[in-house]
CSV table of C-alpha atoms and ligand atoms in Angstrom, one decimal:
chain,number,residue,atom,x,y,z
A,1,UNK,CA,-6.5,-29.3,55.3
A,2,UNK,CA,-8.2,-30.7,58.4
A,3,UNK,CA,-11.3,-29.9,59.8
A,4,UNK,CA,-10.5,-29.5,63.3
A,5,UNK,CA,-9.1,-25.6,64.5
A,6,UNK,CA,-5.6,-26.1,63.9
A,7,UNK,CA,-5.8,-24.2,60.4
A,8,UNK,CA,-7.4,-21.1,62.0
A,9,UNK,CA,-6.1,-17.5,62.3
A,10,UNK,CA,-6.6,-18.0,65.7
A,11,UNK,CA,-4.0,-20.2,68.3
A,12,UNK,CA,-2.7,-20.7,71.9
A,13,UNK,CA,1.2,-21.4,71.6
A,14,UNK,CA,2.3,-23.7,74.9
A,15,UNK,CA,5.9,-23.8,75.1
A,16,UNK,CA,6.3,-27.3,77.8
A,17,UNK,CA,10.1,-26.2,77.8
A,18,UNK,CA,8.9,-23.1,80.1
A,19,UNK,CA,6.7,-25.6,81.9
A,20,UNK,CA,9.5,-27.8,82.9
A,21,UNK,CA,11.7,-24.6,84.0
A,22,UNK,CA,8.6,-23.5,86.4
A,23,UNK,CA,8.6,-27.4,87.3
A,24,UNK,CA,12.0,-27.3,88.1
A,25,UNK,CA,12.0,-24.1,89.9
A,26,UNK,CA,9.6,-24.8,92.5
A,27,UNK,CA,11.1,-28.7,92.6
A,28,UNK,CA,14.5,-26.9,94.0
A,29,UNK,CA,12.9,-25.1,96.0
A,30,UNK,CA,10.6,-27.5,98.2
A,31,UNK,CA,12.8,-30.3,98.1
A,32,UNK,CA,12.8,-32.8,100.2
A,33,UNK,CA,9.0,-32.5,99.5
A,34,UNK,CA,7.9,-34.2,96.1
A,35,UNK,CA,6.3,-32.5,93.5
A,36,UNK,CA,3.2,-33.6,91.9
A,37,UNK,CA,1.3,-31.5,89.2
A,38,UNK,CA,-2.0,-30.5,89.0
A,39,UNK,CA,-3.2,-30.8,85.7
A,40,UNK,CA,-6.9,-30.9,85.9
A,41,UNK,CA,-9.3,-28.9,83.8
A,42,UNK,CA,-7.0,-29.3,81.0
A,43,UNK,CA,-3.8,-28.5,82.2
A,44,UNK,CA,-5.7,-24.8,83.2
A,45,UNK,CA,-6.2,-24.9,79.5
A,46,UNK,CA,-2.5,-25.5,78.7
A,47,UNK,CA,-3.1,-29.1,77.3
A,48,UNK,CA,-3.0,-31.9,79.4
A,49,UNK,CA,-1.3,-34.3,78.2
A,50,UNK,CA,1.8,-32.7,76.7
A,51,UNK,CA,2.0,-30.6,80.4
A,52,UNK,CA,1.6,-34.0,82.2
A,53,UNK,CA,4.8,-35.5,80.0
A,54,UNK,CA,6.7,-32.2,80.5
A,55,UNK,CA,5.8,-32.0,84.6
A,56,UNK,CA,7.0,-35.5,84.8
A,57,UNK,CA,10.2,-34.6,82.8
A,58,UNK,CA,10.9,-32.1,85.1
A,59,UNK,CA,10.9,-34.1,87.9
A,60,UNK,CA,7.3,-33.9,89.5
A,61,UNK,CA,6.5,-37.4,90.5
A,62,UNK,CA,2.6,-37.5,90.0
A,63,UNK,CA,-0.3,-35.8,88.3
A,64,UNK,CA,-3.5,-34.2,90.2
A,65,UNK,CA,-6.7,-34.0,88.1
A,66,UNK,CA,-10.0,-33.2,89.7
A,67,UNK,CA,-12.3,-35.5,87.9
A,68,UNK,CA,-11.9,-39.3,86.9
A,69,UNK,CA,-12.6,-38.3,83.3
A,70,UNK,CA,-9.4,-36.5,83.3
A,71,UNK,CA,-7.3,-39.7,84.5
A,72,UNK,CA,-8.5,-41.9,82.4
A,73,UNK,CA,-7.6,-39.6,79.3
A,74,UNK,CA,-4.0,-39.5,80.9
A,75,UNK,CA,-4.0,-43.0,81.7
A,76,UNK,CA,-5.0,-43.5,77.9
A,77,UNK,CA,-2.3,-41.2,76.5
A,78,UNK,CA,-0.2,-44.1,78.1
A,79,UNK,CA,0.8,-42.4,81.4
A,80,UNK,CA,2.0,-44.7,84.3
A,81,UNK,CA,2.9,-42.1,87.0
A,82,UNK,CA,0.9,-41.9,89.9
A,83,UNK,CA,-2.9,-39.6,89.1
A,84,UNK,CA,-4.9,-38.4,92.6
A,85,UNK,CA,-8.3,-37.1,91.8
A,86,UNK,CA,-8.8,-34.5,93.9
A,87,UNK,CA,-12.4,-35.2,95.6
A,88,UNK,CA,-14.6,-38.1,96.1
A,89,UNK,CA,-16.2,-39.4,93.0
A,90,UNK,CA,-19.6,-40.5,92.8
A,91,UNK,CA,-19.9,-44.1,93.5
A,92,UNK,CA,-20.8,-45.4,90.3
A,93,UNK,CA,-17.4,-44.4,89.2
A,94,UNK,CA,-15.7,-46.5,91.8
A,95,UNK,CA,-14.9,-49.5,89.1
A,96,UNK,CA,-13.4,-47.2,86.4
A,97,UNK,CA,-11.6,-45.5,89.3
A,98,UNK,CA,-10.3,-48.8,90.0
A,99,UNK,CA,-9.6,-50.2,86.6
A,100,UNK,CA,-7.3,-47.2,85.8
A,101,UNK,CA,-5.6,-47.5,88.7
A,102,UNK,CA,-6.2,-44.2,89.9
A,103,UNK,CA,-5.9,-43.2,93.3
A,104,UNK,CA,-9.0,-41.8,94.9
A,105,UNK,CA,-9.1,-39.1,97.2
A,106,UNK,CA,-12.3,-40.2,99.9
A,107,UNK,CA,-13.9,-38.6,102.5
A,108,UNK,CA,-17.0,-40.7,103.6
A,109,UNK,CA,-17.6,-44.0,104.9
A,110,UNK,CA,-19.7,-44.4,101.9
A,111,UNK,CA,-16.9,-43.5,99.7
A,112,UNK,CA,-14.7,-46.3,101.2
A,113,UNK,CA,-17.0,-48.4,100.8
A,114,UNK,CA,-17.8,-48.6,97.3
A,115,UNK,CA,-14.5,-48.1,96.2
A,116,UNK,CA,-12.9,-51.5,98.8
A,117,UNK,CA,-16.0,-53.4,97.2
A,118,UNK,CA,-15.2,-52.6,93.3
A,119,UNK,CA,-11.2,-52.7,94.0
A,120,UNK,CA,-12.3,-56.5,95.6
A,121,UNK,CA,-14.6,-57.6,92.5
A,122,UNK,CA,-11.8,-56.8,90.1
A,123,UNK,CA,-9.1,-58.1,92.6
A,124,UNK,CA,-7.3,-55.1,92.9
A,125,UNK,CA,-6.1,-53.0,95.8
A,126,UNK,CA,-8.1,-49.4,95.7
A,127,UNK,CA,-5.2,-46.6,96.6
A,128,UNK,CA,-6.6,-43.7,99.0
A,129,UNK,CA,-5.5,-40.5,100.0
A,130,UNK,CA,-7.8,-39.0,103.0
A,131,UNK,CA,-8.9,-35.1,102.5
A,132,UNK,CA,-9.4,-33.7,105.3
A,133,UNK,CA,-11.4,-30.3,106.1
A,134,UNK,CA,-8.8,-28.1,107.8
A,135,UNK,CA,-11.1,-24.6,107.5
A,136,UNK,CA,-11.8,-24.5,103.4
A,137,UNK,CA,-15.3,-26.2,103.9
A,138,UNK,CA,-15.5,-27.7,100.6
A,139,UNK,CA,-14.5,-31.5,100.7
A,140,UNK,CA,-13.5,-33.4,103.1
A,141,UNK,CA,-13.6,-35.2,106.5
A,142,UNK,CA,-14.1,-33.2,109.7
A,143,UNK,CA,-10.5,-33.2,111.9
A,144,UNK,CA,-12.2,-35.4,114.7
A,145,UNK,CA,-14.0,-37.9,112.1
A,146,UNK,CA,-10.6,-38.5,110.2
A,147,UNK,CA,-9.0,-41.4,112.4
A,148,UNK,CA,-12.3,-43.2,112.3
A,149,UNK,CA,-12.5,-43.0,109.0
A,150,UNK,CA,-9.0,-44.6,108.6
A,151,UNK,CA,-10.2,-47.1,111.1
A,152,UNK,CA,-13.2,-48.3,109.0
A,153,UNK,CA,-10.9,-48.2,106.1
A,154,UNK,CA,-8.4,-50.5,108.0
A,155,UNK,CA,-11.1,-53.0,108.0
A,156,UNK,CA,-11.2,-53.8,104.2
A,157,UNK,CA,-8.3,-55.5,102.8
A,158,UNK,CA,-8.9,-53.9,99.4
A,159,UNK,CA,-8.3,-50.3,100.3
A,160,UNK,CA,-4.6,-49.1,101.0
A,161,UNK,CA,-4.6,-45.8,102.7
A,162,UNK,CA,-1.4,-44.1,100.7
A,163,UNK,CA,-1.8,-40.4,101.9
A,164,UNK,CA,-3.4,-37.7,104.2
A,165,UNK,CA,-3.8,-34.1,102.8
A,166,UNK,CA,-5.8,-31.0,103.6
A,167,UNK,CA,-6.2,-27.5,101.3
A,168,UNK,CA,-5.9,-24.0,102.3
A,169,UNK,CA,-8.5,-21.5,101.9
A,170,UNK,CA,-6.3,-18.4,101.6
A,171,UNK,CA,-2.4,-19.3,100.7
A,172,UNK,CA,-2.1,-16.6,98.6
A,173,UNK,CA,-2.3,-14.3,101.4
A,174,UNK,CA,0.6,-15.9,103.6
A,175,UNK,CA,0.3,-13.9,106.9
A,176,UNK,CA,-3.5,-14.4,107.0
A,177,UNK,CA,-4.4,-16.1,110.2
A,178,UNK,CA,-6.7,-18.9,108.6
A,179,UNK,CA,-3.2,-20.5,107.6
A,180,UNK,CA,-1.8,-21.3,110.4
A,181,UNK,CA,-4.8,-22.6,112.0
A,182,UNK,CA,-5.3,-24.6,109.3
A,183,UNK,CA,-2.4,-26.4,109.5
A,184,UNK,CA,-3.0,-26.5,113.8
A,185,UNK,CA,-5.6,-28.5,112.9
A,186,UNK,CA,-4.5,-30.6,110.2
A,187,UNK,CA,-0.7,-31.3,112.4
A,188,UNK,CA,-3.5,-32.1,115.5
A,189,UNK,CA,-4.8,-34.6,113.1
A,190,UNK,CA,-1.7,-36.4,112.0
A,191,UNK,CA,-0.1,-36.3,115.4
A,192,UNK,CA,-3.8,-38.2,116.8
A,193,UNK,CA,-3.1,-40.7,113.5
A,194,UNK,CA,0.6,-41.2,114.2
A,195,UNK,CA,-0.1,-42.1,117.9
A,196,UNK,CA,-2.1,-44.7,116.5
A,197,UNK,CA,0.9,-46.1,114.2
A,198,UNK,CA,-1.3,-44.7,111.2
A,199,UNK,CA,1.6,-43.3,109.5
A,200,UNK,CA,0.6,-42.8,105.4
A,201,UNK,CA,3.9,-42.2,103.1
A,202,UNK,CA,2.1,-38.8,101.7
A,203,UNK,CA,1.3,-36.2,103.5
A,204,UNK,CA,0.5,-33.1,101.9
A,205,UNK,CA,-1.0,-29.5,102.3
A,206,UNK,CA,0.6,-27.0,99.8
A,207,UNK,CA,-1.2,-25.7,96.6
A,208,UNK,CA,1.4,-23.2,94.5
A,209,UNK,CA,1.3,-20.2,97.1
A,210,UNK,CA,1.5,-22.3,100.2
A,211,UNK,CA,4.5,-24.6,98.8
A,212,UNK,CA,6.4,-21.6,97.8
A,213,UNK,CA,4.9,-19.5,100.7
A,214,UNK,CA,5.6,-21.3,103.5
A,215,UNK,CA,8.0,-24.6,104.3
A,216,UNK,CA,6.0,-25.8,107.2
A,217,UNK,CA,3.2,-26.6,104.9
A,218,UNK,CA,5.1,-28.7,102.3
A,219,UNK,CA,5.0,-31.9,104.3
A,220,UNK,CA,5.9,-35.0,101.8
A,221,UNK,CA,4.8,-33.2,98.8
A,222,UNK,CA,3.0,-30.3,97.4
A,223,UNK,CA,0.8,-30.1,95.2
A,224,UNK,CA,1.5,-27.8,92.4
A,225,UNK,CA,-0.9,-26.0,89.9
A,226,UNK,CA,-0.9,-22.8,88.8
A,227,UNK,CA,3.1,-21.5,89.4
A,228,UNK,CA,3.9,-24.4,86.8
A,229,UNK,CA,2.0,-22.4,84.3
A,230,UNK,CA,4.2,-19.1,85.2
A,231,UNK,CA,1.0,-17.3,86.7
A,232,UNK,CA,0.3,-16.0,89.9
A,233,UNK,CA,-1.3,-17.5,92.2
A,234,UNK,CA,-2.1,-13.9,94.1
A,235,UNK,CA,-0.6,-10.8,94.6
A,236,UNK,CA,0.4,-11.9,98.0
A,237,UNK,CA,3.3,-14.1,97.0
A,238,UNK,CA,4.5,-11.8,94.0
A,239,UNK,CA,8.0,-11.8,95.1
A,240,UNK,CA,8.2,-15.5,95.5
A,241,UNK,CA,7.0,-15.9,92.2
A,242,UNK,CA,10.5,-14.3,90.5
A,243,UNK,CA,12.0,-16.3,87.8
A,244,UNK,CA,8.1,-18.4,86.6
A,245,UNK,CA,7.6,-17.5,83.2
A,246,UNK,CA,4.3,-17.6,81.6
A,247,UNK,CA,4.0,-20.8,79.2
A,248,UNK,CA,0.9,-19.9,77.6
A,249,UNK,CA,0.6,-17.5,74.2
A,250,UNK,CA,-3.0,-16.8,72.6
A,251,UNK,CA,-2.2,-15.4,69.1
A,252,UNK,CA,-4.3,-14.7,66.0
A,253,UNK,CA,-4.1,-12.7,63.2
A,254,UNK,CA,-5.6,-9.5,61.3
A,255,UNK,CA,-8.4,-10.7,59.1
A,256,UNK,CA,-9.3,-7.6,57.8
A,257,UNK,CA,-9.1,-4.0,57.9
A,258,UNK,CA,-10.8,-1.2,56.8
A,259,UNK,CA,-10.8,2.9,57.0
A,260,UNK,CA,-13.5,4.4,59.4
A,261,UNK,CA,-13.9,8.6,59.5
A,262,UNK,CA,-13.9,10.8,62.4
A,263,UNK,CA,-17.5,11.0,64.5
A,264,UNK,CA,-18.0,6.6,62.9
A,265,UNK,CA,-17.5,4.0,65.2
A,266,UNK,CA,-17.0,-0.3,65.4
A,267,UNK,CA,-19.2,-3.0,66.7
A,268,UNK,CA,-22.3,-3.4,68.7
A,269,UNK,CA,-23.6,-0.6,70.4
A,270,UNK,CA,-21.4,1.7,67.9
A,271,UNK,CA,-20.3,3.1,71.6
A,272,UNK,CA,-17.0,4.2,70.9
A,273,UNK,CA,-16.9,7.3,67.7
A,274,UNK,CA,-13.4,8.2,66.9
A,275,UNK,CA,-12.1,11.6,66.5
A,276,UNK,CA,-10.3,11.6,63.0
A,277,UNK,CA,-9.7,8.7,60.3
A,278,UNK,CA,-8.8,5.6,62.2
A,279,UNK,CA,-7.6,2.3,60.3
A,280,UNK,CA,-9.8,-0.7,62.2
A,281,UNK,CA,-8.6,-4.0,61.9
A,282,UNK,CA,-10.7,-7.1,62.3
A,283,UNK,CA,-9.2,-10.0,64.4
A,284,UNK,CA,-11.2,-13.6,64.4
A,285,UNK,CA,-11.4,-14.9,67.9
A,286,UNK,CA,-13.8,-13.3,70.3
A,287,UNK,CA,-15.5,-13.6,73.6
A,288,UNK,CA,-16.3,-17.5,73.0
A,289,UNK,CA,-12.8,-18.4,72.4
A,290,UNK,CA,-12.1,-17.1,75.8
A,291,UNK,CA,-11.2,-13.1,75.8
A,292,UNK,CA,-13.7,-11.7,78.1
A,293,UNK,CA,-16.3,-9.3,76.5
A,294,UNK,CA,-15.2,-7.2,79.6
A,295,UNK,CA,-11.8,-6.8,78.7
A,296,UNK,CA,-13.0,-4.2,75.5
A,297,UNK,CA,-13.8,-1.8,78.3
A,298,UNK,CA,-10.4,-1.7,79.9
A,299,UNK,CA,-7.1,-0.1,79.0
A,300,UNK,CA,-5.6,-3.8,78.2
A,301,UNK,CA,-5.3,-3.7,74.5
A,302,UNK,CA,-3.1,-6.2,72.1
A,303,UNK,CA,0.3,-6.1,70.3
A,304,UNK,CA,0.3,-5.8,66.8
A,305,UNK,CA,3.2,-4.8,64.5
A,306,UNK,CA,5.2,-4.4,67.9
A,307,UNK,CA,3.3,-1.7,68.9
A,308,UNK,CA,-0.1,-2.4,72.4
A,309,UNK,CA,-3.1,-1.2,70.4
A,310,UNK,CA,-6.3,-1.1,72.4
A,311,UNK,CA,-9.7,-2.4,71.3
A,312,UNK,CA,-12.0,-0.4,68.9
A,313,UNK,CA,-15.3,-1.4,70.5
A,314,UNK,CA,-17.2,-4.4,71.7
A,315,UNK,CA,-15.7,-7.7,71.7
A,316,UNK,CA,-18.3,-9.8,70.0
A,317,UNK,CA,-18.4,-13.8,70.2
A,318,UNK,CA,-16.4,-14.7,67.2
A,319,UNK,CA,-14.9,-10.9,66.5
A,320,UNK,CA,-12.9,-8.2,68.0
A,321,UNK,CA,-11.6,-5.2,66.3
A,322,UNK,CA,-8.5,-3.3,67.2
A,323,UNK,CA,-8.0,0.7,66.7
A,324,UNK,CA,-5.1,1.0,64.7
A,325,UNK,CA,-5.3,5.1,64.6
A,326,UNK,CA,-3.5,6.3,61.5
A,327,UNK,CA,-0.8,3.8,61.1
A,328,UNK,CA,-1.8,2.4,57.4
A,329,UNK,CA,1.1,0.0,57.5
A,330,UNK,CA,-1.3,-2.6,59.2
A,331,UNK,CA,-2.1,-5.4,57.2
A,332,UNK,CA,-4.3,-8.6,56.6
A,333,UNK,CA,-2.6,-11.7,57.9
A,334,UNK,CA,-0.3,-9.3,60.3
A,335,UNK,CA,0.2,-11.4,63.6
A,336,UNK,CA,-2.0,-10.5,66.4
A,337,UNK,CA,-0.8,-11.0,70.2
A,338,UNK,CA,-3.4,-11.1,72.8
A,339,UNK,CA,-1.6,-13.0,75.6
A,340,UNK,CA,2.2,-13.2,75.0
A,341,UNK,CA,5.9,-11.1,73.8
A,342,UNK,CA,6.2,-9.4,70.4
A,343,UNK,CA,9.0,-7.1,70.2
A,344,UNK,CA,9.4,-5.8,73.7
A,345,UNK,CA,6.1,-6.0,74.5
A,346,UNK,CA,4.2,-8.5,77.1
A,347,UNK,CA,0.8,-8.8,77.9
A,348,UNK,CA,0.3,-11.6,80.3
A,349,UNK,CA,-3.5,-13.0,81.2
A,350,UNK,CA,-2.6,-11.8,85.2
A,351,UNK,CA,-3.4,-8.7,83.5
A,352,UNK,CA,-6.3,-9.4,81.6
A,353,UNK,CA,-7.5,-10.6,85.1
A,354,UNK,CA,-6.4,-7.8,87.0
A,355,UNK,CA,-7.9,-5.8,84.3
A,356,UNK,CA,-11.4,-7.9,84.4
A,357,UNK,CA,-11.7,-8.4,87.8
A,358,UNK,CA,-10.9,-11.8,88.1
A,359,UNK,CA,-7.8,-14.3,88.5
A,360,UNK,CA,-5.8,-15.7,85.9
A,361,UNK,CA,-6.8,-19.1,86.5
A,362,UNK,CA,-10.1,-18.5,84.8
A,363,UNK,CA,-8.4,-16.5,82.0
A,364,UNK,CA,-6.4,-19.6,81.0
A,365,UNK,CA,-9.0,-22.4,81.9
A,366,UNK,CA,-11.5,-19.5,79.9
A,367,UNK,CA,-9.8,-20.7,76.4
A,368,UNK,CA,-12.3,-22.5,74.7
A,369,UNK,CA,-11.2,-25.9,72.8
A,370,UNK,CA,-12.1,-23.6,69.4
A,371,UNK,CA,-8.5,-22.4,70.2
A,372,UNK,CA,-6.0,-24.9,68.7
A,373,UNK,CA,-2.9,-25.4,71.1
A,374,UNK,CA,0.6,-25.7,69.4
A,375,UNK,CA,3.3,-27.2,71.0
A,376,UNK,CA,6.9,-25.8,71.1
B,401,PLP,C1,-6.5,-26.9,92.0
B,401,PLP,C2,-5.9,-27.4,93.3
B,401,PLP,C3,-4.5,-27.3,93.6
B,401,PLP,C4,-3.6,-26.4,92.8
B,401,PLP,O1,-3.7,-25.1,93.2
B,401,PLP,P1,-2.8,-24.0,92.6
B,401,PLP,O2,-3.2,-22.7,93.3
B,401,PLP,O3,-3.1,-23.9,91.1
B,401,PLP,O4,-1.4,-24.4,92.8
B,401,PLP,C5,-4.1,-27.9,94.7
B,401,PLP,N1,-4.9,-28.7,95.5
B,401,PLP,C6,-6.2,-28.8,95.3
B,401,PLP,C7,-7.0,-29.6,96.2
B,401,PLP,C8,-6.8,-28.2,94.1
B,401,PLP,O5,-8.1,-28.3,93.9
């Protein structure tokens, strides 16, 4: 038996299969535009570097990561395709940047700088993309900075400018205004460049709910995150979501169970007294595996036998109990969905964000590494 968490009663199941069909999906639908896959943060807690092999399968013809960490790991699982990290990296990362042949997104003089001066020491040719800031106001270079930018860049032979790309602030609400100025700006900036002959092979603009949103912001290629993993990006673009399936199951399974009588009740704060004899079963994962403590106060419960059952009481860190009411047939070692299908149920974590007040972005990047992913 190992000693890491693949041998616990508690599991995400991550079918790539689905991943290539959402791959594929959106692929049919941008094309001409490329696709390249955004698998930082884990793969949004999917895995990275099964996702990045099943993207690529699917035809997506480079990898997004945000941090340099994150490429190098792909780059070590043997992966040749094309990684962008997704902001500026501090300078002292420029060499390993450079060794792994990643290419860097910059945004600063200072950030060309160091990276044209490493990729000349090791005798290399630095690959850029340009961000620029379109309206988001995180990263990235001012609209009327970005030519002189390229300019100074121009002026080392050790830097190859490879792409221009901006990122929207509010695609998942497609007729909000901020959009199309947003991409005013950013086609005010590439028709300034191209009148210059500064003509990069990549542009891009699109996250999930702009690619599949709207065509005039897919450019060369878009850049695409969460629709891969069969989650919405936002209510917003719901319909255009039909036929993404969710790739990601968290399963576990009853560890105990036990008879509690009418006026007793479960867990911390012993909140919740039940009415008549109620069978609770114990299931071992809890709030630092990922399920948020809030969802035990919401109507979002879990499948078990086939049947949604809801949550007996506070989700503790390792722990949760479910409310099984007077079905006895309940059993140790009886398989536990939380996220997932079982019979002809579904619970999906859009819910549990819906439920919790957040997005399911942070539901699946919210799995903690306790949870051991299987592959199917
Ligand atoms: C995370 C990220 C994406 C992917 O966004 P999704 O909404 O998950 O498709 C795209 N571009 C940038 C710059 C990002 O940071």
């Amino acid at each position: 038996m190992s000693a890491d968490f693949s041998s616990r009663w508690a599991w995400a199941e991550v079918h790539t299969g689905l991943i290539q069909h959402n791959v594929a999906i959106v692929a049919e639908r941008v094309a001409p535009a490329k696709v390249w896959a955004v698998v930082k943060a884990n793969a949004y807690g999917h895995g990275a570097i099964p996702v990045a092999h099943a993207a690529l399968n699917a035809g997506a013809e480079g990898l997004c990561v945000a941090l340099m960490d994150e490429g190098v790991a792909l780059r070590r699982a043997g992966i040749t395709a094309p990684i962008l990290v997704l902001s500026e990296q501090p300078a002292e990362l420029s060499e390993l940047l450079v060794g792994y042949e990643l290419t860097a997104t910059v945004t600063t003089t200072r950030g060309v700088a160091v990276l044209a001066n490493a990729a000349s020491a090791a005798g290399k040719v630095a690959r850029v993309h340009v961000k620029v800031d379109t309206g988001m106001h995180r990263v990235g270079v001012a609209p009327r900075e970005t030519l002189s930018l390229i300019r100074f860049m121009q002026s080392f032979d050790s830097v190859l400018l490879e792409g221009v790309y901006t990122h929207f602030a509010v695609a998942d609400s497609p007729e909000h205004p901020a959009n199309i100025e947003q991409l005013r700006l950013f086609n005010e900036v590439l028709t300034e460049l191209a009148a210059h002959s500064i003509e990069p092979p990549l542009v891009h603009a699109a996250n999930s709910a702009a690619a599949l949103a709207n065509p005039d912001s897919r450019f060369s290629m878009v850049r695409l995150g969460i629709a891969m993993y069969g989650l919405l990006p936002g209510d917003g673009v719901k319909e255009l979501c039909r036929g993404l399936i969710p790739a990601l199951a968290l399963k576990s399974r009853v560890s105990a169970v036990r008879w509690i009588e009418a006026g007793e009740a479960v867990s911390y704060g012993l909140r919740r007294p039940v009415n008549a004899a109620t069978l609770i079963a114990t299931v071992p994962l809890g709030y630092a595996d990922g399920v948020p403590r809030a969802l035990g106060e919401t109507t979002v419960g879990v499948l078990l036998n086939g049947v949604p059952r809801q949550f007996a009481g506070t989700i503790t860190m390792d722990q949760l109990m479910i409310d099984c009411g007077s079905d006895s047939s309940v059993m140790v070692g009886d398989e536990v969905v939380l996220i997932g299908r079982q019979g002809e149920h579904v619970v999906t974590a859009d819910e549990w964000a819906n439920a919790t007040g957040t997005i399911g972005y942070e539901i699946v990047c919210g799995i903690s590494s306790r949870i051991g992913r299987r592959y199917q």
